PDB file of C-alpha atoms in Angstrom:
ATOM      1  CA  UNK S   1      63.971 123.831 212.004  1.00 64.00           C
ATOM      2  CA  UNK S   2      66.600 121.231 211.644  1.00 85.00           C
ATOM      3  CA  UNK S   3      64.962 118.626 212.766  1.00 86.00           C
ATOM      4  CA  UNK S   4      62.403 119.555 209.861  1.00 87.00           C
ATOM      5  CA  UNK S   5      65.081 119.507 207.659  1.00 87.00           C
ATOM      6  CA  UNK S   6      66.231 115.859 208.888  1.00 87.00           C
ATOM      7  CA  UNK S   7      63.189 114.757 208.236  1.00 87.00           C
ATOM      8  CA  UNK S   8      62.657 115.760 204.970  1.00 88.00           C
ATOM      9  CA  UNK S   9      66.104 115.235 203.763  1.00 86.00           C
ATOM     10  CA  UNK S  10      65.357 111.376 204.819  1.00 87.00           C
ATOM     11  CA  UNK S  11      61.815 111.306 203.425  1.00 87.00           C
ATOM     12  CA  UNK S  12      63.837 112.200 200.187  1.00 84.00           C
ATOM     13  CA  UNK S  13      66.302 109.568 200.479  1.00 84.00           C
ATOM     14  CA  UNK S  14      63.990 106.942 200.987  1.00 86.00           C
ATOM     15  CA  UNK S  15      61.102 108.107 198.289  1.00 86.00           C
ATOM     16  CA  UNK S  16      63.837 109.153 195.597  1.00 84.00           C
ATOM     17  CA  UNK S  17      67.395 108.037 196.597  1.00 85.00           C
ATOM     18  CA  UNK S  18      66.439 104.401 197.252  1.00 87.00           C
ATOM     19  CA  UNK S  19      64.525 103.702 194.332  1.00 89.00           C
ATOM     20  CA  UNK S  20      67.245 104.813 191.643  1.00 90.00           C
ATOM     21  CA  UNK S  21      70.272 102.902 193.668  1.00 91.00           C
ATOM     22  CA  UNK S  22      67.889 100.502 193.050  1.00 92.00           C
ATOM     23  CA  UNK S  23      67.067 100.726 189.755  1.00 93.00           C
ATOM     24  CA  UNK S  24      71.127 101.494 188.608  1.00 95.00           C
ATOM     25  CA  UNK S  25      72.001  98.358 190.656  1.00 95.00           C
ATOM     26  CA  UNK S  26      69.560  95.695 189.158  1.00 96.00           C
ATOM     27  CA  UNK S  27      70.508  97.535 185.754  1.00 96.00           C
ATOM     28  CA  UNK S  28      74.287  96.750 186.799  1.00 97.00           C
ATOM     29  CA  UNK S  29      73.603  93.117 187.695  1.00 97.00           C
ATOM     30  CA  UNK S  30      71.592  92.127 184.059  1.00 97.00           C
ATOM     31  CA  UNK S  31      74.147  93.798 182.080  1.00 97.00           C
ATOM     32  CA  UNK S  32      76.846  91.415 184.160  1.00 97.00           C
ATOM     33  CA  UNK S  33      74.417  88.480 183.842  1.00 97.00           C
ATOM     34  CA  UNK S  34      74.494  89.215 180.248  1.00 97.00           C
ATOM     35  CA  UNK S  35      77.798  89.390 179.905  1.00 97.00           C
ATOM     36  CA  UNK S  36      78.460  85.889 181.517  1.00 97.00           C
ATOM     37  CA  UNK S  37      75.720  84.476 179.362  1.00 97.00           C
ATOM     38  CA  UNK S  38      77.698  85.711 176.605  1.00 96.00           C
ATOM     39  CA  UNK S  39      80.897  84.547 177.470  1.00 97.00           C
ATOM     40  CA  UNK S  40      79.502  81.167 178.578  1.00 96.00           C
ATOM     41  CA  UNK S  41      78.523  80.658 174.610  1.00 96.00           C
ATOM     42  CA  UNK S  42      81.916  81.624 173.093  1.00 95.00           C
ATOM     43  CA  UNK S  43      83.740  79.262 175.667  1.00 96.00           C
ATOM     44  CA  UNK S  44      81.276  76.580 174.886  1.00 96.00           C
ATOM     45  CA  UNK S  45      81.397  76.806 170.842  1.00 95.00           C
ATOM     46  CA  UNK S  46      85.223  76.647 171.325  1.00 95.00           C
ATOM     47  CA  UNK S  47      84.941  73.988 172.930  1.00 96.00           C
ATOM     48  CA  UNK S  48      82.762  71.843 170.879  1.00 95.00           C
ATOM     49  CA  UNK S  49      85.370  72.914 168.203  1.00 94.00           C
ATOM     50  CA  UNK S  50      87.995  71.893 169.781  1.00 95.00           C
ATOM     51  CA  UNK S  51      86.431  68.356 170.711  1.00 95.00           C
ATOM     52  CA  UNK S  52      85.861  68.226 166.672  1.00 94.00           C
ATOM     53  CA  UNK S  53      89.403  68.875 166.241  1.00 94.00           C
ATOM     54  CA  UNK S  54      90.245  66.077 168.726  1.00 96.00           C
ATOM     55  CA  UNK S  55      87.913  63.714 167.121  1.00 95.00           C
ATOM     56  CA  UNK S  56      89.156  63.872 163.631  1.00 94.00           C
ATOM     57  CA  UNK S  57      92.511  63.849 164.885  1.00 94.00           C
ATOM     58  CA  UNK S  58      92.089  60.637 166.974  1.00 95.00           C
ATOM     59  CA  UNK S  59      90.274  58.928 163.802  1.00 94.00           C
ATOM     60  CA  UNK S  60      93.300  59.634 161.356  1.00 92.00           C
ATOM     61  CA  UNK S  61      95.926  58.490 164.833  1.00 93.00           C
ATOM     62  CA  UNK S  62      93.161  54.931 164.457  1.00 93.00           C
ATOM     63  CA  UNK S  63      92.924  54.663 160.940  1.00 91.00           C
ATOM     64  CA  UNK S  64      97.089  54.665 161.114  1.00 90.00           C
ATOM     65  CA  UNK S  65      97.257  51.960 164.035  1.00 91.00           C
ATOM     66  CA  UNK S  66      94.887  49.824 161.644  1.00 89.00           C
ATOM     67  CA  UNK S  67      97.111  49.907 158.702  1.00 86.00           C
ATOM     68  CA  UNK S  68     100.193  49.347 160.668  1.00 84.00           C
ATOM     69  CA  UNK S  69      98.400  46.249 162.524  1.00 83.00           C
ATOM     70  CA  UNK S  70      96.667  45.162 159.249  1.00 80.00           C
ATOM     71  CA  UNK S  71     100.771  45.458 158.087  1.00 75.00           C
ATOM     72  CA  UNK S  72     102.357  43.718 161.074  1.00 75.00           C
ATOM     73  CA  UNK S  73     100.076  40.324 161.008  1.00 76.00           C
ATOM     74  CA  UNK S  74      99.963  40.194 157.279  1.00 68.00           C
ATOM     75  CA  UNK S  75     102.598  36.959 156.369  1.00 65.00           C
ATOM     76  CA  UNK S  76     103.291  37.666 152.454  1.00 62.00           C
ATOM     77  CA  UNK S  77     105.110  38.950 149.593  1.00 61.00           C
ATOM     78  CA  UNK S  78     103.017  42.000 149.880  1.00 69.00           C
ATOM     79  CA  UNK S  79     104.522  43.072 153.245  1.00 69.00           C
ATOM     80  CA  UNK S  80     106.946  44.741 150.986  1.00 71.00           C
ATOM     81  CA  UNK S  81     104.729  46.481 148.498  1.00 75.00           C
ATOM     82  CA  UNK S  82     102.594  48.096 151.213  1.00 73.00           C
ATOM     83  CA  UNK S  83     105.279  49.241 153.182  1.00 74.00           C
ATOM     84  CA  UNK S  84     106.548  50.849 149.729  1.00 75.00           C
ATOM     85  CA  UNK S  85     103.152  52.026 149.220  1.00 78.00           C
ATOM     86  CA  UNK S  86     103.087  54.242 152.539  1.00 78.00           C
ATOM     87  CA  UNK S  87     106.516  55.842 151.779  1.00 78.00           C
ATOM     88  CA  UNK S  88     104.838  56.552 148.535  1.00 74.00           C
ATOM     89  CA  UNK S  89     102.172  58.534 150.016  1.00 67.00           C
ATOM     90  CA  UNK S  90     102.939  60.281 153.093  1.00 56.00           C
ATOM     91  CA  UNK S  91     100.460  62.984 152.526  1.00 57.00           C
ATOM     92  CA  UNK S  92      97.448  60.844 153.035  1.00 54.00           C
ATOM     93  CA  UNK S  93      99.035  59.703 156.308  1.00 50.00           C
ATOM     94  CA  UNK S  94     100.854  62.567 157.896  1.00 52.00           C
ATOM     95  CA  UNK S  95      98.564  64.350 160.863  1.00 51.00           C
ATOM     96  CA  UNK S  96      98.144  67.640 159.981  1.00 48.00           C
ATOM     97  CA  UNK S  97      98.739  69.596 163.594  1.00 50.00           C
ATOM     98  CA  UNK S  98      95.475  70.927 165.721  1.00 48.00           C
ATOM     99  CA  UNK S  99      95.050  74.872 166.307  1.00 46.00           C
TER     100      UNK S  99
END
C-alpha cells in the first residue's frame, strides 16, 4: 500500500505541483522584467535631463569664452566700455549651478 501511495503522491506532484511552481515562477520573472523595464525608463529620462542641463550649461560657459575673446583681440577705446559693461551686468553672465 505504500508503494500505491508513492505513486500517487508523485503523479500529484507532477500533474498539480509542477504546473503552479511553474506558473508562480514565470509570474515572478515578468513582474521582475517589468520592474527593470521600468527602472530602465526613469534612469534614461534622467539622463537625457541631465545631458540638457549639460548642454545649456556648456553654451552659456561658450557664449562667455566668445565675449572674453571678442574682448581680448579687440584694439580700441571700447576695451574699456565693454569691460564696464560686464561688471554692469553680471546676471546675464553668471552660470546659474546644475541640479
Amino acid at each position: 500500500m505504500t508503494d500505491k501511495m508513492l505513486f500517487i503522491l508523485c503523479f500529484f506532484m507532477i500533474v498539480v505541483g509542477l504546473p503552479v511552481i511553474l506558473g508562480i515562477t514565470a509570474e515572478m520573472f515578468r513582474r521582475w522584467l517589468k520592474h527593470k523595464e521600468v527602472m530602465s525608463d526613469v534612469m534614461t529620462r534622467a539622463t537625457a535631463e541631465k545631458a540638457a542641463q549639460y548642454a545649456a550649461h556648456t553654451e552659456r560657459l561658450e557664449a562667455r569664452v566668445r565675449v572674453l575673446e571678442r574682448i581680448a583681440t579687440d584694439k580700441g577705446v571700447a576695451l574699456a566700455d565693454q569691460i564696464d559693461a560686464l561688471r554692469d551686468a553680471p546676471d546675464r553672465m553668471i552660470d546659474r549651478p546644475l541640479n
